[in-house]
Short mmCIF file of N, CA and C in Angstrom, two decimals:
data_model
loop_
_atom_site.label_atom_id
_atom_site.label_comp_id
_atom_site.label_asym_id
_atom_site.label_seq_id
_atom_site.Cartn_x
_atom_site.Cartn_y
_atom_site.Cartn_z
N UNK A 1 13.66 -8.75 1.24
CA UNK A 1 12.95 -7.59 0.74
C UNK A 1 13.21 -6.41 1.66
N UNK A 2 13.00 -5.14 1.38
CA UNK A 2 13.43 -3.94 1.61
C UNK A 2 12.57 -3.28 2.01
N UNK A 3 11.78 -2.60 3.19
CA UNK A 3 10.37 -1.57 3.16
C UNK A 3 11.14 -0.33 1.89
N UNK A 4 9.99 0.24 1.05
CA UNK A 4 10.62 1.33 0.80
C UNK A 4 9.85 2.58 1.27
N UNK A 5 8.59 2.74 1.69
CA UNK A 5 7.80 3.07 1.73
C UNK A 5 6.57 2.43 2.97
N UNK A 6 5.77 3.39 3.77
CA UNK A 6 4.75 2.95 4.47
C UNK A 6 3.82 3.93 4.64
N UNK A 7 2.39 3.67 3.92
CA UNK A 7 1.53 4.84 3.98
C UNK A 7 0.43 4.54 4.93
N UNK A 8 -0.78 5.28 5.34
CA UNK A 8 -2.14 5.38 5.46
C UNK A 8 -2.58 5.34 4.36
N UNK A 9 -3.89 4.69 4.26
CA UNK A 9 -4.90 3.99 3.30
C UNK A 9 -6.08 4.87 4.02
N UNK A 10 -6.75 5.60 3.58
CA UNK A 10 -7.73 6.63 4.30
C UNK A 10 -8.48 6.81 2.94
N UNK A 11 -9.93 7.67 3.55
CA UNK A 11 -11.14 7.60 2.42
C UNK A 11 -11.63 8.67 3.58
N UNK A 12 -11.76 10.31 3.00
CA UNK A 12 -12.06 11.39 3.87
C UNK A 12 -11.80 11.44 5.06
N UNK A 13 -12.37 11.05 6.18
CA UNK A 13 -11.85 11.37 7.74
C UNK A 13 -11.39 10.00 8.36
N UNK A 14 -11.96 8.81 7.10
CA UNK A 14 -12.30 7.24 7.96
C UNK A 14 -10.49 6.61 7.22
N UNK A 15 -9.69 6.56 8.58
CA UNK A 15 -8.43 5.27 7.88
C UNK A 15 -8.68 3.88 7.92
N UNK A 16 -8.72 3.51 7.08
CA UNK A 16 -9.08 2.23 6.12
C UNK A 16 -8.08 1.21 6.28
N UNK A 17 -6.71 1.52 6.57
CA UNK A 17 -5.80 0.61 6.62
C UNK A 17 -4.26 0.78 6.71
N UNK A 18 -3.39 0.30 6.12
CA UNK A 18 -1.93 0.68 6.02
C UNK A 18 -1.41 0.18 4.79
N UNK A 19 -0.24 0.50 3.93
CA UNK A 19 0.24 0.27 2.93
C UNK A 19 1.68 -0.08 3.25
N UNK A 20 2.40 -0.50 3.02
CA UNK A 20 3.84 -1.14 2.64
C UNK A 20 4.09 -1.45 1.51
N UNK A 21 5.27 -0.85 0.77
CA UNK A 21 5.67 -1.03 -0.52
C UNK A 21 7.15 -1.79 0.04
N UNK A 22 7.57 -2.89 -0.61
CA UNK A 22 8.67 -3.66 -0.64
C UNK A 22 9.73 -3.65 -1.84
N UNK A 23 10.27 -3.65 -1.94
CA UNK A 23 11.60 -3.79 -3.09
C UNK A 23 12.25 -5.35 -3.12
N UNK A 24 12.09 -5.98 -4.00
CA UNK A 24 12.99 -7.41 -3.98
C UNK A 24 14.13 -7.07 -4.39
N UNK A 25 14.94 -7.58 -4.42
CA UNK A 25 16.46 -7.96 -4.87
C UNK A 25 16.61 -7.71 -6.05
N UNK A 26 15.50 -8.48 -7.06
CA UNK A 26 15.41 -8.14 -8.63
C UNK A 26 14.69 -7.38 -8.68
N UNK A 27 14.56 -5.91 -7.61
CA UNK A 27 13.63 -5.09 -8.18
C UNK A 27 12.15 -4.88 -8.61
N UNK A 28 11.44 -6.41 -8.18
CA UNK A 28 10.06 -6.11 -8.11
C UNK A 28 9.91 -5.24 -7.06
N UNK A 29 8.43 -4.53 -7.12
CA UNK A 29 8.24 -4.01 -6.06
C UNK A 29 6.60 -4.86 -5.61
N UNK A 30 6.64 -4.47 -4.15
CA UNK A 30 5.42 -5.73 -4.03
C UNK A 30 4.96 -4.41 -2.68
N UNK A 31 3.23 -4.69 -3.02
CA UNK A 31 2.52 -3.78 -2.37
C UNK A 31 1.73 -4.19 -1.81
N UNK A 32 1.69 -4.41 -0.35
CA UNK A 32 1.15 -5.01 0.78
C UNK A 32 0.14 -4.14 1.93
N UNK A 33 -1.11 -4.59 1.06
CA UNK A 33 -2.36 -3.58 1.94
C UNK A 33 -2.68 -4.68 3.32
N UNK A 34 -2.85 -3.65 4.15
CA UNK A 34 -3.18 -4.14 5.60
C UNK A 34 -4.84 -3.53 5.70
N UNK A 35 -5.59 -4.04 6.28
CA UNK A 35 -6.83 -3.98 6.18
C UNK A 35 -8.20 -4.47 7.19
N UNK A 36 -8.68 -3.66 8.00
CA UNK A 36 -9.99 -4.25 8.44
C UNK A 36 -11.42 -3.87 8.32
N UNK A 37 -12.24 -4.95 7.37
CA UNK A 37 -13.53 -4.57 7.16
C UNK A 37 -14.68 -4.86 7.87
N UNK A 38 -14.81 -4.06 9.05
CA UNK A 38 -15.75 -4.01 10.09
C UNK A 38 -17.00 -4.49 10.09
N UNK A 39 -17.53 -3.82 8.89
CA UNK A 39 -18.52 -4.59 8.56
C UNK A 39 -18.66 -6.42 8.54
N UNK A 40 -18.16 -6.97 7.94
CA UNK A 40 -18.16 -8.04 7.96
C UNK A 40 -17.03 -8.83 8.33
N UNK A 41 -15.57 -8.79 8.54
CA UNK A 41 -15.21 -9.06 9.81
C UNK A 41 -14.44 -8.35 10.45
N UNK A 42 -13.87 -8.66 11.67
CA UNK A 42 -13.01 -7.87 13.05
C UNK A 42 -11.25 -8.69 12.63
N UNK A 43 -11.40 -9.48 12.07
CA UNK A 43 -10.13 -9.72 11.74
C UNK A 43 -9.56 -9.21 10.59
N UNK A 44 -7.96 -9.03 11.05
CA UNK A 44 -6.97 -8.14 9.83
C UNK A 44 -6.78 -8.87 8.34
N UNK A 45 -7.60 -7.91 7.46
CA UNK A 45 -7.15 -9.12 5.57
C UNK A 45 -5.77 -8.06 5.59
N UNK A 46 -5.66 -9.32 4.38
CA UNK A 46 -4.15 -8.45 3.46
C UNK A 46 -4.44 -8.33 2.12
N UNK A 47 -3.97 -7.68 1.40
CA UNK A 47 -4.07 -8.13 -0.41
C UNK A 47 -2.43 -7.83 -0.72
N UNK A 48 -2.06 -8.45 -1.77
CA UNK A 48 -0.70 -8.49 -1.70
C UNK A 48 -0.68 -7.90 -3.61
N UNK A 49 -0.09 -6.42 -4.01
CA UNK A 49 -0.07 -6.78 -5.31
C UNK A 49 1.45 -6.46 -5.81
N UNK A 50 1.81 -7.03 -7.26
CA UNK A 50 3.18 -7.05 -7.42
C UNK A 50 3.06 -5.88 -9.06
N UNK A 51 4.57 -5.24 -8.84
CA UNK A 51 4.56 -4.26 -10.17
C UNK A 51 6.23 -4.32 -10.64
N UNK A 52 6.07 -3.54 -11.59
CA UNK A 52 7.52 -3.56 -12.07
C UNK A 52 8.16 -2.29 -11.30
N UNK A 53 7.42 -1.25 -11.18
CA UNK A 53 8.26 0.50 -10.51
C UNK A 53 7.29 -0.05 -9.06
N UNK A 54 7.87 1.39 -8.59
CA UNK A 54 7.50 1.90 -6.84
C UNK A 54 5.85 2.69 -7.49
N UNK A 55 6.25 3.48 -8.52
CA UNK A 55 4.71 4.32 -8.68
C UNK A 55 3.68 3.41 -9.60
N UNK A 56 4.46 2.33 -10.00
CA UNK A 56 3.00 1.46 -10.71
C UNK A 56 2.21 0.31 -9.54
N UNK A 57 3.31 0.03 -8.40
CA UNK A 57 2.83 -0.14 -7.37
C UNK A 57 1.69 0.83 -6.67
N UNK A 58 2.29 1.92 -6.37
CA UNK A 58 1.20 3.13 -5.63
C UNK A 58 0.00 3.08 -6.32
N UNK A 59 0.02 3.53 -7.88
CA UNK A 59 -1.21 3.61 -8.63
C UNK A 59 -1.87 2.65 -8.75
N UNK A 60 -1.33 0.60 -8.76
CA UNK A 60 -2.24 -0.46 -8.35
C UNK A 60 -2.90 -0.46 -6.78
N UNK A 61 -2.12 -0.27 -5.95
CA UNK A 61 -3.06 0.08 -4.34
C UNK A 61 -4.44 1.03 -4.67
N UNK A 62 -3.51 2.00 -5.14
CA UNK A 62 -5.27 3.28 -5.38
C UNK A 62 -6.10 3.14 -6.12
N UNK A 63 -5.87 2.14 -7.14
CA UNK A 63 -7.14 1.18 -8.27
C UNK A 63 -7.85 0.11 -7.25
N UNK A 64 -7.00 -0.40 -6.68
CA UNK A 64 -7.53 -1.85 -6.14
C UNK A 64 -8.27 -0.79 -4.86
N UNK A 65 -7.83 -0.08 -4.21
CA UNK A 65 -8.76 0.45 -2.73
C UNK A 65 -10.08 1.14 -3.31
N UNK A 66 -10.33 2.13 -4.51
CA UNK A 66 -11.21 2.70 -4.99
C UNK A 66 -12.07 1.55 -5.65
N UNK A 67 -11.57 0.73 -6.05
CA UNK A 67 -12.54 -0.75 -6.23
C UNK A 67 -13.25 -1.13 -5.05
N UNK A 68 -12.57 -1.77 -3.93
CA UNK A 68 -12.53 -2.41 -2.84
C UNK A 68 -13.96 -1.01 -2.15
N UNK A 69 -13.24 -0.31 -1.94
CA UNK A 69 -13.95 0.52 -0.83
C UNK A 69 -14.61 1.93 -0.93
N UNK A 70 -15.03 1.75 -2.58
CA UNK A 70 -15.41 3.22 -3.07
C UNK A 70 -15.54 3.92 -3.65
N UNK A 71 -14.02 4.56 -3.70
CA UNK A 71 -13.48 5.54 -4.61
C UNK A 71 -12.60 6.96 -3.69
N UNK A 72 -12.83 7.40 -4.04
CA UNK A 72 -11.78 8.69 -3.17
C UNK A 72 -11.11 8.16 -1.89
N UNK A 73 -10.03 6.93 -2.75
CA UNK A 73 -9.30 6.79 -1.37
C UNK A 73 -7.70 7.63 -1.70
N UNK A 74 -6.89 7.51 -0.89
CA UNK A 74 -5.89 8.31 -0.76
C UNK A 74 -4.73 7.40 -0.02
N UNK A 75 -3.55 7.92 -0.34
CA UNK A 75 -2.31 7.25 0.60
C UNK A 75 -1.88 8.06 1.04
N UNK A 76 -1.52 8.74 2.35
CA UNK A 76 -0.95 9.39 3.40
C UNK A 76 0.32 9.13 3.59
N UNK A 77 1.78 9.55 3.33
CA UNK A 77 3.34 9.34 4.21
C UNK A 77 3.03 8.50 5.35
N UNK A 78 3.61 7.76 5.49
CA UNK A 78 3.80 7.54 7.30
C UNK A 78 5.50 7.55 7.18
N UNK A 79 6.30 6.90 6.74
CA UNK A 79 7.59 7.33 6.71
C UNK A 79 8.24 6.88 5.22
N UNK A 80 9.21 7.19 4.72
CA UNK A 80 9.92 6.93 3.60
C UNK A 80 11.14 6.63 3.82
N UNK A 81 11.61 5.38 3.21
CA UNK A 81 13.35 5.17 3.72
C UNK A 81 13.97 6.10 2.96
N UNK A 82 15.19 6.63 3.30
CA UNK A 82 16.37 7.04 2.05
C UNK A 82 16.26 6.49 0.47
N UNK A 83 16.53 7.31 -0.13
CA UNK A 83 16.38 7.45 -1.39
C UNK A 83 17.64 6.08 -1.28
N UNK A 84 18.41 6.38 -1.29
CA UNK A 84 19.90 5.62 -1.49
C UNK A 84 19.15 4.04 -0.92
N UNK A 85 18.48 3.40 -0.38
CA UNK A 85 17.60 2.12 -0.06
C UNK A 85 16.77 1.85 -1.05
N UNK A 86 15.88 2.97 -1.43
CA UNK A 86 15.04 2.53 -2.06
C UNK A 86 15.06 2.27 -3.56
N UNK A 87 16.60 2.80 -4.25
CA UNK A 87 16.96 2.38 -5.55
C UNK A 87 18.44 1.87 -5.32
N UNK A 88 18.90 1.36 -4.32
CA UNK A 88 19.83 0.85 -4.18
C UNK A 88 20.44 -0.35 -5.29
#
């Protein structure tokens, strides 16, 4: 698998977590939330979800985090590979 993508997971001033979007070989893309809920525990969860595109990935993270933790969450850049990687 391929990073194509790595964001911040944030909700107004508070970051919530990290995002990784992956690319398989056949082109799934698989979206890998990193996560710690303080409240109830100090150890790191994951949720792992799978899509057919890169943006039906993004838009399942921001359904599943506004479930999970709210609502007005957001994904932040942290870096982006080359275009030429990420539809390679």
């Amino acid at each position: 698998m391929v990073t194509v993508d790595l964001f911040r997971l944030s909700r107004s001033d508070l970051s919530l977590g990290h995002v990784r979007i992956l690319r398989e070989h056949n082109r799934l893309f698989h979206a890998v939330v990193s996560y710690r809920n303080t409240e109830e525990q100090e150890d790191t969860q994951s949720y792992r979800l799978v899509a057919d595109t890169r943006n039906h990935a993004i838009m399942s993270v921001l359904s599943w985090a506004n479930k999970e933790f709210g609502g007005h969450c957001v994904l932040l850049p942290l870096r982006s590979a080359p275009r030429s990687l990420a539809f390679a």
